[in-house]
PDB file of C-alpha atoms and ligand atoms in Angstrom:
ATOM      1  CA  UNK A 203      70.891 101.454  70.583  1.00 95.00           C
ATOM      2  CA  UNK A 204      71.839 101.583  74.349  1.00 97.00           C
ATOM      3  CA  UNK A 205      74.734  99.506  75.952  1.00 98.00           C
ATOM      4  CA  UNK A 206      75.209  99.015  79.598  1.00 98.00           C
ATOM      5  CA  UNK A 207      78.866  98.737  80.070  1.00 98.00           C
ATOM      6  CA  UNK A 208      80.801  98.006  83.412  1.00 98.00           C
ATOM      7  CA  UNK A 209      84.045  98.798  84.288  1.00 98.00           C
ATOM      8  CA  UNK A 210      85.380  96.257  87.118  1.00 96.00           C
ATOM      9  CA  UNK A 211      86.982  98.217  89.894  1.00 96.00           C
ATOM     10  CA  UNK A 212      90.546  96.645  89.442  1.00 94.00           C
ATOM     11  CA  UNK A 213      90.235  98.209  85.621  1.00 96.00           C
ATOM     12  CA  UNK A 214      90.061 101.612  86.573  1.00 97.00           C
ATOM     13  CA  UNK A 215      92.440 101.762  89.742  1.00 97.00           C
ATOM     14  CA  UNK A 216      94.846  99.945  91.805  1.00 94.00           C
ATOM     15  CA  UNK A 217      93.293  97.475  93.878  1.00 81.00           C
ATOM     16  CA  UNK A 218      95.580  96.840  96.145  1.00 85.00           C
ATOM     17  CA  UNK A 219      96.722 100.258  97.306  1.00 91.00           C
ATOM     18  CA  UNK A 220      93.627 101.900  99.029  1.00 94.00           C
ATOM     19  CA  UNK A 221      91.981 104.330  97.023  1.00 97.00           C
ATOM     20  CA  UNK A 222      94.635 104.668  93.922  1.00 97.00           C
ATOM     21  CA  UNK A 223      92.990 105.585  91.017  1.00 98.00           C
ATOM     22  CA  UNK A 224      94.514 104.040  87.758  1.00 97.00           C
ATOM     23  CA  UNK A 225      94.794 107.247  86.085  1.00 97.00           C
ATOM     24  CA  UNK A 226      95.680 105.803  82.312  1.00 97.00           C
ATOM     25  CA  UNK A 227      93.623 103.184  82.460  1.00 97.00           C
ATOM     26  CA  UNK A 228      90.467 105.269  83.565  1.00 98.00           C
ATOM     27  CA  UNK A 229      91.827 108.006  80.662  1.00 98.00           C
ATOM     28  CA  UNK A 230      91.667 105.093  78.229  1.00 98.00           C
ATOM     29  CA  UNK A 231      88.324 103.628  79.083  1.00 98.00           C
ATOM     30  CA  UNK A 232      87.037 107.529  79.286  1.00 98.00           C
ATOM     31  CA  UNK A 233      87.927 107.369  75.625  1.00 98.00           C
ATOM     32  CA  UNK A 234      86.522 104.689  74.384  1.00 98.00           C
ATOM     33  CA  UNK A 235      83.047 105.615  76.006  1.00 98.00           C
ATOM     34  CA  UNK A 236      83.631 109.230  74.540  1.00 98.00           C
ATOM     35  CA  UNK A 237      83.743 107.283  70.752  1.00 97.00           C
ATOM     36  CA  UNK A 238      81.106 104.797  71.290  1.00 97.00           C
ATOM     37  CA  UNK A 239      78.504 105.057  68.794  1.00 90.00           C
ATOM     38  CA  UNK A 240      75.823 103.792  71.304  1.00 95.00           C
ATOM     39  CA  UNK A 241      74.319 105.250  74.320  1.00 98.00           C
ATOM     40  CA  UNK A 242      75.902 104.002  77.256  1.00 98.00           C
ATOM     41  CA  UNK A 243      75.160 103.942  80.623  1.00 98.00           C
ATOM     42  CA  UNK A 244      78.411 103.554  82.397  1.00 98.00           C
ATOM     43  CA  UNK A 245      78.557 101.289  85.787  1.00 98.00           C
ATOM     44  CA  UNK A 246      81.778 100.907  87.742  1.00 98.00           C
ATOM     45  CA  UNK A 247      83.095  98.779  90.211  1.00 97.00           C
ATOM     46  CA  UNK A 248      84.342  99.476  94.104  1.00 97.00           C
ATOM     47  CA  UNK A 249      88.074  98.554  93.609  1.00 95.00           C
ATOM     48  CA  UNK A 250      90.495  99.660  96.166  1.00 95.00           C
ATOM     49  CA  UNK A 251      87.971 102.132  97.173  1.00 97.00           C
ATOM     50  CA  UNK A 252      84.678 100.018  98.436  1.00 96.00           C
ATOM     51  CA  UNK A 253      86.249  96.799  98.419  1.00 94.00           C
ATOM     52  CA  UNK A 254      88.449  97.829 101.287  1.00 93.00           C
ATOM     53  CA  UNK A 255      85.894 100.369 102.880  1.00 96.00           C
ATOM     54  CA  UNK A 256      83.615  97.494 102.891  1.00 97.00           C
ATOM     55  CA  UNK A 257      86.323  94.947 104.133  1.00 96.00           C
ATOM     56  CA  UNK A 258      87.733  97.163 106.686  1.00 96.00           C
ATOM     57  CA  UNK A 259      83.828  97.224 108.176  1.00 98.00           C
ATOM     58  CA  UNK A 260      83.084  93.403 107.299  1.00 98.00           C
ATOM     59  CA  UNK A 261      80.234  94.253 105.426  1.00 98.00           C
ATOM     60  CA  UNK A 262      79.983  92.182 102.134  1.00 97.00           C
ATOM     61  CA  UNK A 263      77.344  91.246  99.529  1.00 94.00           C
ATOM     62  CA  UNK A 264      75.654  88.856 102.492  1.00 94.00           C
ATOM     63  CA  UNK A 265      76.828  90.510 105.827  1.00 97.00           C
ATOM     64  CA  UNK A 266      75.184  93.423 106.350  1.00 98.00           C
ATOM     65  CA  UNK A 267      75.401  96.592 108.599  1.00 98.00           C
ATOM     66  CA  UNK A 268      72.800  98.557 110.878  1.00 98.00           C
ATOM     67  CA  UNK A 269      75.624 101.432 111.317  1.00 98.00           C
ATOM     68  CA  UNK A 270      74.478 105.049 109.355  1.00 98.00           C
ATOM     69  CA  UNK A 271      78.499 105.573 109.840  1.00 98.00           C
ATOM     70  CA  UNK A 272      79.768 102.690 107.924  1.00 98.00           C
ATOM     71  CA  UNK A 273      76.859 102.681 105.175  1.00 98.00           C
ATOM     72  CA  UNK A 274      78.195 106.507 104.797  1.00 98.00           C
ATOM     73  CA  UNK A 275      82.026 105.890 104.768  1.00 98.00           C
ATOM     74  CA  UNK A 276      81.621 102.678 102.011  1.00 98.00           C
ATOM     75  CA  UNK A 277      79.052 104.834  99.840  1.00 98.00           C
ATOM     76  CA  UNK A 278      81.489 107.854 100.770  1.00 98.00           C
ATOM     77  CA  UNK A 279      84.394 106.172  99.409  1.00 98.00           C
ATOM     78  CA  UNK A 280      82.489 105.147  95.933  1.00 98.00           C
ATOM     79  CA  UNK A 281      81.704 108.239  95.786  1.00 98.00           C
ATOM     80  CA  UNK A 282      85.750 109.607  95.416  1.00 98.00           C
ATOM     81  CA  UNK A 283      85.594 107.139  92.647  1.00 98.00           C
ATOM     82  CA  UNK A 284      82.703 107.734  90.662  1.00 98.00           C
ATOM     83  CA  UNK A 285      84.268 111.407  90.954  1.00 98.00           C
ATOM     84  CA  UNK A 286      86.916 110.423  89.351  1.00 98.00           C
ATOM     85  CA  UNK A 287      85.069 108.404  87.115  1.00 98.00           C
ATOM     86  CA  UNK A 288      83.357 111.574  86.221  1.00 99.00           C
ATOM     87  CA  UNK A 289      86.035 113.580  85.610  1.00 98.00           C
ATOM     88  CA  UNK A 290      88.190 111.256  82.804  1.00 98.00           C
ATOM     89  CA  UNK A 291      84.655 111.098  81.225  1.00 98.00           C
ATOM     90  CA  UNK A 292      84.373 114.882  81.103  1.00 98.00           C
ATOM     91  CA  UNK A 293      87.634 115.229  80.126  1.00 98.00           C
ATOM     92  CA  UNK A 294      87.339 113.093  77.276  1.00 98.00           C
ATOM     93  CA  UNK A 295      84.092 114.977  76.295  1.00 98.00           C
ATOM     94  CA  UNK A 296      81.186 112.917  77.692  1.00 98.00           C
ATOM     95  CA  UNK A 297      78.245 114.044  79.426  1.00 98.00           C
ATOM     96  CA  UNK A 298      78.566 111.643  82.297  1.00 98.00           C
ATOM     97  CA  UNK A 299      75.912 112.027  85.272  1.00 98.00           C
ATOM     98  CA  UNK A 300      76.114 110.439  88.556  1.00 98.00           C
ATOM     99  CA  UNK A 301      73.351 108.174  89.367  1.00 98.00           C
ATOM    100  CA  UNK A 302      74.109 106.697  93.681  1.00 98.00           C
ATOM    101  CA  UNK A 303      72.410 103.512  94.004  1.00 98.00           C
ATOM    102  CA  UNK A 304      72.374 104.066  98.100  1.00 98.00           C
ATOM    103  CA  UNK A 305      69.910 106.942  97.687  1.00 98.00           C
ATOM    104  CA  UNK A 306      67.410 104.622  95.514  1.00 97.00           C
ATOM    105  CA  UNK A 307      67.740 100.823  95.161  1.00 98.00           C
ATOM    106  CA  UNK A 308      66.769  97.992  97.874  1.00 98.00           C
ATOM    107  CA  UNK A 309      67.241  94.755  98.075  1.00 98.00           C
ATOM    108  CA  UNK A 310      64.452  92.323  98.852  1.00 98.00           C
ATOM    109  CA  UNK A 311      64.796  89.312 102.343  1.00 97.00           C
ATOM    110  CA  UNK A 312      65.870  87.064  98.908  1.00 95.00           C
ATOM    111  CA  UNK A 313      68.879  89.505  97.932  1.00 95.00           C
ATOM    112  CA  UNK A 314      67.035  90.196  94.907  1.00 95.00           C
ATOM    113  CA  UNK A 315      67.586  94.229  93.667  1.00 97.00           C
ATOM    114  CA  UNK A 316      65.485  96.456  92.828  1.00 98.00           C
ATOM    115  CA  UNK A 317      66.589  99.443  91.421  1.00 98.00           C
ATOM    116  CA  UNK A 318      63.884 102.285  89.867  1.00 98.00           C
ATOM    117  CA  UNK A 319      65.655 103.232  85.646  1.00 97.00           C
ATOM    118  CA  UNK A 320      63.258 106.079  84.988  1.00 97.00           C
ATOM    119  CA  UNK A 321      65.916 108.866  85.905  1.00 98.00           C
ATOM    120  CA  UNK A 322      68.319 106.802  83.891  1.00 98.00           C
ATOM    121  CA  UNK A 323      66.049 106.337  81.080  1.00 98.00           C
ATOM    122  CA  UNK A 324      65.326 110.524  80.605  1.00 98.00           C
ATOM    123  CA  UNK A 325      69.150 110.804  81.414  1.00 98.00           C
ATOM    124  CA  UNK A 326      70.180 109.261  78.088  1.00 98.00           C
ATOM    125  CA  UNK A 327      67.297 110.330  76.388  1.00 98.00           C
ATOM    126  CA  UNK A 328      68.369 113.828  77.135  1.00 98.00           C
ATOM    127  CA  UNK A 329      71.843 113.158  75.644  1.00 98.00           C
ATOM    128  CA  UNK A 330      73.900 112.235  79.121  1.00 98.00           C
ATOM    129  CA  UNK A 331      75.956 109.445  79.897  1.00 98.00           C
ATOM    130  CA  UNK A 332      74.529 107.595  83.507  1.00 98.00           C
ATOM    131  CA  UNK A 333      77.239 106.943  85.843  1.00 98.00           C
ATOM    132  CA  UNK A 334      76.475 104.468  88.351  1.00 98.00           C
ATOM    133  CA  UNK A 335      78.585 102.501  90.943  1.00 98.00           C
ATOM    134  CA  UNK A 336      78.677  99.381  93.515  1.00 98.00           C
ATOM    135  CA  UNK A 337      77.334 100.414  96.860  1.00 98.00           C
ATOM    136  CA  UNK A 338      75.814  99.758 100.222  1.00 98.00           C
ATOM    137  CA  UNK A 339      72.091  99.313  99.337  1.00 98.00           C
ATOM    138  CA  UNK A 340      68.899  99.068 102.268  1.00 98.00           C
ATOM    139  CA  UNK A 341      68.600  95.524 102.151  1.00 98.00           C
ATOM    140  CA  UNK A 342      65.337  93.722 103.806  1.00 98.00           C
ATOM    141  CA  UNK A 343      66.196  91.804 106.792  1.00 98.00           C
ATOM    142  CA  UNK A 344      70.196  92.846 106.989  1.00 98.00           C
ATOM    143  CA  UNK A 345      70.593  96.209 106.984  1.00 98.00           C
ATOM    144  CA  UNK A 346      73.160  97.452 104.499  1.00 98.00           C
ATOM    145  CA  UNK A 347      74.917  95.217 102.244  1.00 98.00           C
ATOM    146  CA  UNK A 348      76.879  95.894  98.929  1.00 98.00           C
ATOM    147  CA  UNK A 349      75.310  95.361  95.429  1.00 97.00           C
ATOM    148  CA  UNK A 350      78.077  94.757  93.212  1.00 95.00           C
ATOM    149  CA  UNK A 351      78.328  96.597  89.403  1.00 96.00           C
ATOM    150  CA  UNK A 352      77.309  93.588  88.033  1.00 94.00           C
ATOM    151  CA  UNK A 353      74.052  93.371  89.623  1.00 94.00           C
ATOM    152  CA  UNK A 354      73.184  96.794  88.763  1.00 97.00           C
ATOM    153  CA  UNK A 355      74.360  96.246  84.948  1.00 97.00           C
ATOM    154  CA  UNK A 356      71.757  92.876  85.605  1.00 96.00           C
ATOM    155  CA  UNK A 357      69.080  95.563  86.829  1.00 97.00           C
ATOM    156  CA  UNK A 358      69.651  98.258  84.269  1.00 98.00           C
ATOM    157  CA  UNK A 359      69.470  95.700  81.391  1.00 97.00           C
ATOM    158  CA  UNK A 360      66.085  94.378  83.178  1.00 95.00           C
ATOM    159  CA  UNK A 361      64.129  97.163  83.797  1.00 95.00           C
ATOM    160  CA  UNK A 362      65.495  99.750  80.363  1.00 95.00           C
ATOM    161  CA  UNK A 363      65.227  98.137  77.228  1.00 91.00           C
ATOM    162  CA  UNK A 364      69.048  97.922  76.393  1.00 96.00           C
ATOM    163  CA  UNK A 365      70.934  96.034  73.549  1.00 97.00           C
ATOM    164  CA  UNK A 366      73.980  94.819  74.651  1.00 97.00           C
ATOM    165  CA  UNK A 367      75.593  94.219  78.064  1.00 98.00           C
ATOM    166  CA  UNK A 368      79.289  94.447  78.573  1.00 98.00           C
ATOM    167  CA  UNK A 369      81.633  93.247  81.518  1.00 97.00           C
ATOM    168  CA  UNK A 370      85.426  94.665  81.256  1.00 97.00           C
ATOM    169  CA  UNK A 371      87.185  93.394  83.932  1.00 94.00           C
ATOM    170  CA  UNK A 372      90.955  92.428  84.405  1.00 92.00           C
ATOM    171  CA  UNK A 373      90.321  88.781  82.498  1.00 91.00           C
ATOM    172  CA  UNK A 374      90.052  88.786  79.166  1.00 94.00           C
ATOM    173  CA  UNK A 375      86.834  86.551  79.179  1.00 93.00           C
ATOM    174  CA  UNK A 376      85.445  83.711  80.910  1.00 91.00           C
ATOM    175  CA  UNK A 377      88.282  80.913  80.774  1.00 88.00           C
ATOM    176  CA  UNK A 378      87.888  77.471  80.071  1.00 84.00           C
ATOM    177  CA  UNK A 379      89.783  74.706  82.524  1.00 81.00           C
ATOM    178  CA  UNK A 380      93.075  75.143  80.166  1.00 85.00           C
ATOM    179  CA  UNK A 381      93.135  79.018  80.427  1.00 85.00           C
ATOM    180  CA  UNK A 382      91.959  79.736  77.331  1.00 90.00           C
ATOM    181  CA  UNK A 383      89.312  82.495  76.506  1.00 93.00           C
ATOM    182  CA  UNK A 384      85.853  80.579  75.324  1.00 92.00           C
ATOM    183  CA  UNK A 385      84.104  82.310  72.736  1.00 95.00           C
ATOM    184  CA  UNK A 386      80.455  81.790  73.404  1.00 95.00           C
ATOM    185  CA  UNK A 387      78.274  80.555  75.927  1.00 94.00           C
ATOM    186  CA  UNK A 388      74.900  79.796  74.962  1.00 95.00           C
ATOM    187  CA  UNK A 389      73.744  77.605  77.978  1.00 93.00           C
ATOM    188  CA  UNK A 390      75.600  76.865  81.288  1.00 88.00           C
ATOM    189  CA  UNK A 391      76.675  73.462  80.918  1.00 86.00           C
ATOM    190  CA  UNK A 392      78.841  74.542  77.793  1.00 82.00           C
ATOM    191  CA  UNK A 393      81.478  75.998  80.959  1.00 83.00           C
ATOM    192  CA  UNK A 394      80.017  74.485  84.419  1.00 80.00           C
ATOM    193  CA  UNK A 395      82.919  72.725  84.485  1.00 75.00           C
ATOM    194  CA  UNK A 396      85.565  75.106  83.926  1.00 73.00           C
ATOM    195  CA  UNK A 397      83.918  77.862  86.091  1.00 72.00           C
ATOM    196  CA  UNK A 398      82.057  75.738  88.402  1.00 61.00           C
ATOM    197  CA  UNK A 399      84.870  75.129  90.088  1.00 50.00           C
ATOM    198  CA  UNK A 400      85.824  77.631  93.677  1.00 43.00           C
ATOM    199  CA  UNK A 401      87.863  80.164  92.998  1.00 46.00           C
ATOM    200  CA  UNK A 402      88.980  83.373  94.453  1.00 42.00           C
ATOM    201  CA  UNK A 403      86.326  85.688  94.771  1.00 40.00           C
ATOM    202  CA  UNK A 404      85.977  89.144  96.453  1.00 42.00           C
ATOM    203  CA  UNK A 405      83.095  90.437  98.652  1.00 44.00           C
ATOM    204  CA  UNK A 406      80.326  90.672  95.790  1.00 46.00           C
ATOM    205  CA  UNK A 407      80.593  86.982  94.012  1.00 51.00           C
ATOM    206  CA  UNK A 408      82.557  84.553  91.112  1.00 72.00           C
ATOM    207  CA  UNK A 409      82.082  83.867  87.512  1.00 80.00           C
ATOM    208  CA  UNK A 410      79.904  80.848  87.593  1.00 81.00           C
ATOM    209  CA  UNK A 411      77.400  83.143  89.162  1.00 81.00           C
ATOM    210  CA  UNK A 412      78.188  85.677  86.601  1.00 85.00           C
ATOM    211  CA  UNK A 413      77.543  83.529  83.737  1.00 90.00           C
ATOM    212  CA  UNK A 414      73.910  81.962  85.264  1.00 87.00           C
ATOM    213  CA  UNK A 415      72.642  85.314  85.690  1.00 87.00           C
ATOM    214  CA  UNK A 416      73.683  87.294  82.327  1.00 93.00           C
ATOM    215  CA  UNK A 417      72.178  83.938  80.603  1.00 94.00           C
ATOM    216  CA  UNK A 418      68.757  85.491  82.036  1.00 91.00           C
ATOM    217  CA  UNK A 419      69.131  88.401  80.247  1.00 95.00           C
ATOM    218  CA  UNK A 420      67.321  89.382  77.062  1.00 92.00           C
ATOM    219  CA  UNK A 421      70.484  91.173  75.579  1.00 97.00           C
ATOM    220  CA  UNK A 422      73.498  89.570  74.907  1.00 97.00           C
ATOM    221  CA  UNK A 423      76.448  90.206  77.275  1.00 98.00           C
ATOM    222  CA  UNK A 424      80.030  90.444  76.793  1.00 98.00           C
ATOM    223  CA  UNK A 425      82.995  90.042  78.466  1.00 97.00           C
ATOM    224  CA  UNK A 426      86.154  91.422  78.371  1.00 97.00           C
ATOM    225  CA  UNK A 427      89.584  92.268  79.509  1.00 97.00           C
ATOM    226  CA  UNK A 428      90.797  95.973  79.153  1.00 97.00           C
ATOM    227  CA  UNK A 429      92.021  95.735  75.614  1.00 97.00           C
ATOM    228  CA  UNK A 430      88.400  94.409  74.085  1.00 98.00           C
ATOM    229  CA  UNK A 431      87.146  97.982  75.405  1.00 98.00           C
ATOM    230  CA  UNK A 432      87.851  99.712  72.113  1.00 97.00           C
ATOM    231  CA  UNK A 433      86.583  97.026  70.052  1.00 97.00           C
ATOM    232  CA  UNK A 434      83.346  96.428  72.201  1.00 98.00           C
ATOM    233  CA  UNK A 435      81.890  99.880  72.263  1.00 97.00           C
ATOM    234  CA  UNK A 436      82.694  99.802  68.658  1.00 96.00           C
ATOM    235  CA  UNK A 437      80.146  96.777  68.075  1.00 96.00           C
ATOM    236  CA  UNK A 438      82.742  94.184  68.439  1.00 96.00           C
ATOM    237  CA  UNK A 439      83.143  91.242  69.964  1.00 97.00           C
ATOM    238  CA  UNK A 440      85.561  90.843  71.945  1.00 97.00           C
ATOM    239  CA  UNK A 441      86.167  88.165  74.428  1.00 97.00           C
ATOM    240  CA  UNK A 442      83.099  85.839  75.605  1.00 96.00           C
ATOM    241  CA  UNK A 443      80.096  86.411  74.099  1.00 97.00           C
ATOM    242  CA  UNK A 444      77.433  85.258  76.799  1.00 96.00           C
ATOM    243  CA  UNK A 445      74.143  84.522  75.074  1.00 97.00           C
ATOM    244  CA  UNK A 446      71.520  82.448  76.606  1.00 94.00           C
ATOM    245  CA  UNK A 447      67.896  84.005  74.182  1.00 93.00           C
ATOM    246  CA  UNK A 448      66.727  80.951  72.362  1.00 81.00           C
TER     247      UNK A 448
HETATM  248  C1  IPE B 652      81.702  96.604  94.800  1.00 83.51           C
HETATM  249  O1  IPE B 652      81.339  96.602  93.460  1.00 83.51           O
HETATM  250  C2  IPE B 652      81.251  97.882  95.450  1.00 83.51           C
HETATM  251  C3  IPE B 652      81.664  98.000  96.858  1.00 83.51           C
HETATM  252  C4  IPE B 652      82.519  97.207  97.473  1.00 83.51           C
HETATM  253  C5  IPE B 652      81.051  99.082  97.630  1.00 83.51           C
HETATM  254  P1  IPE B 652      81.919  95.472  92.468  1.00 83.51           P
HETATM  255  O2  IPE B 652      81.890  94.130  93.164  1.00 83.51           O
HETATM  256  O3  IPE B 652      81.178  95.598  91.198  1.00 83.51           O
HETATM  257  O4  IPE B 652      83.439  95.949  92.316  1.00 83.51           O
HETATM  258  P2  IPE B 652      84.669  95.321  91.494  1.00 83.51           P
HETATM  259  O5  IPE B 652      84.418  95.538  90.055  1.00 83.51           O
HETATM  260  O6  IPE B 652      84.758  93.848  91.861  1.00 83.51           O
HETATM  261  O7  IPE B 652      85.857  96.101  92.012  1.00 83.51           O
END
């Protein structure tokens, strides 16, 4: 069984001091990969590393960049992070690769990724753990722009053939218009309401488009706060489960 698992940028560090690593909380997740009885390939997000490269150089998911010396210093700053992503894994005993999205994916005039699995697929074949990251990605028409975690997770799930999907960010699932976690989500209009709404958003997108898209996929998708992490790579269910196969 293979899980695609990503860990939201404001899990593992401190997103509002620039590049602060959250040293526990990237210790604890490095665990709970290290005891997962699945293969996972690990994505993570940019937190206070690309998020502010990228903000600093007002590139986003839509605003692009034709500058080699911005594209380096955002991909350059993921890079300190998936380091350090890398080295909690290691410490905790997993052999965690790093796989650079700038180097390989693209993104099409319609924003739509592409992203080549095959090194991915003989990575966990051969008993490693994937590592891969938000980044600036060649994008057709605009340059650079960033490809968020989540789109990668979308990709990986896509082109491998992968089991379950799993989003730990700083929520503890997708909230209904009272607060309150809901537990599944088979088609969109069971929540359009609660995360249709606008809401604060960083450079790469909200939960309503989370939700349409992982309803796409043909492996059910979870989401979770930091303390369904455990549970999840356990074969839990923690959270919302996001489920849209008929
Ligand atoms: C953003 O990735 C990557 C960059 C800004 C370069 P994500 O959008 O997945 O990051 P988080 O999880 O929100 O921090």
């Amino acid at each position: 069984m293979t899980t695609v698992l990503k860990l939201g940028g404001s899990v593992v560090t401190e997103k509002d001091t620039p590049e602060t690593v959250d040293d526990d909380a990237l210790a604890r997740a490095a665990a709970a990969v290290a005891d997962a009885e699945d293969d996972v390939v690990v994505v993570h997000g940019g937190g206070s590393f690309g998020h502010h490269a990228a903000a600093e150089r007002g590139v986003s998911s839509t605003e692009g960049t034709r500058s080699a010396a911005d594209t380096v210093a955002i991909h350059g700053a993921m890079g300190r992070l998936n380091r350090a992503v890398l080295d909690a894994l290691h410490e905790a005993g997993v052999e965690a690769l790093p796989v650079r999205p700038l180097s390989v994916a693209s993104r099409d005039t319609e924003g739509e990724l592409s992203l080549p699995t095959g090194s991915v697929a003989t990575m966990l074949e051969e008993g490693f753990t994937p590592v891969l990251h938000g980044d600036g990605v060649a994008h057709a028409g605009a340059g650079v722009t960033i490809t968020s975690g989540d789109d990668l997770v979308v990709a990986i799930a896509r082109g491998l053939s992968v089991d379950r999907v799993g989003l730990c960010s700083t929520v503890p699932g997708v909230l209904d218009g009272e607060g309150d976690v809901v537990e599944r989500i088979e088609r969109f209009s069971d929540v359009a309401d609660a995360v249709g709404a606008s809401e604060a958003t960083d450079v790469t997108g909200g939960m309503a488009a989370k939700v349409e898209t992982l309803l796409g996929l043909s492996a059910p998708a979870h989401v979770f706060g930091p303390d369904g992490l455990a549970a999840f790579l356990a074969g839990g269910s923690p959270g919302t489960v996001v489920d849209g196969r008929d």
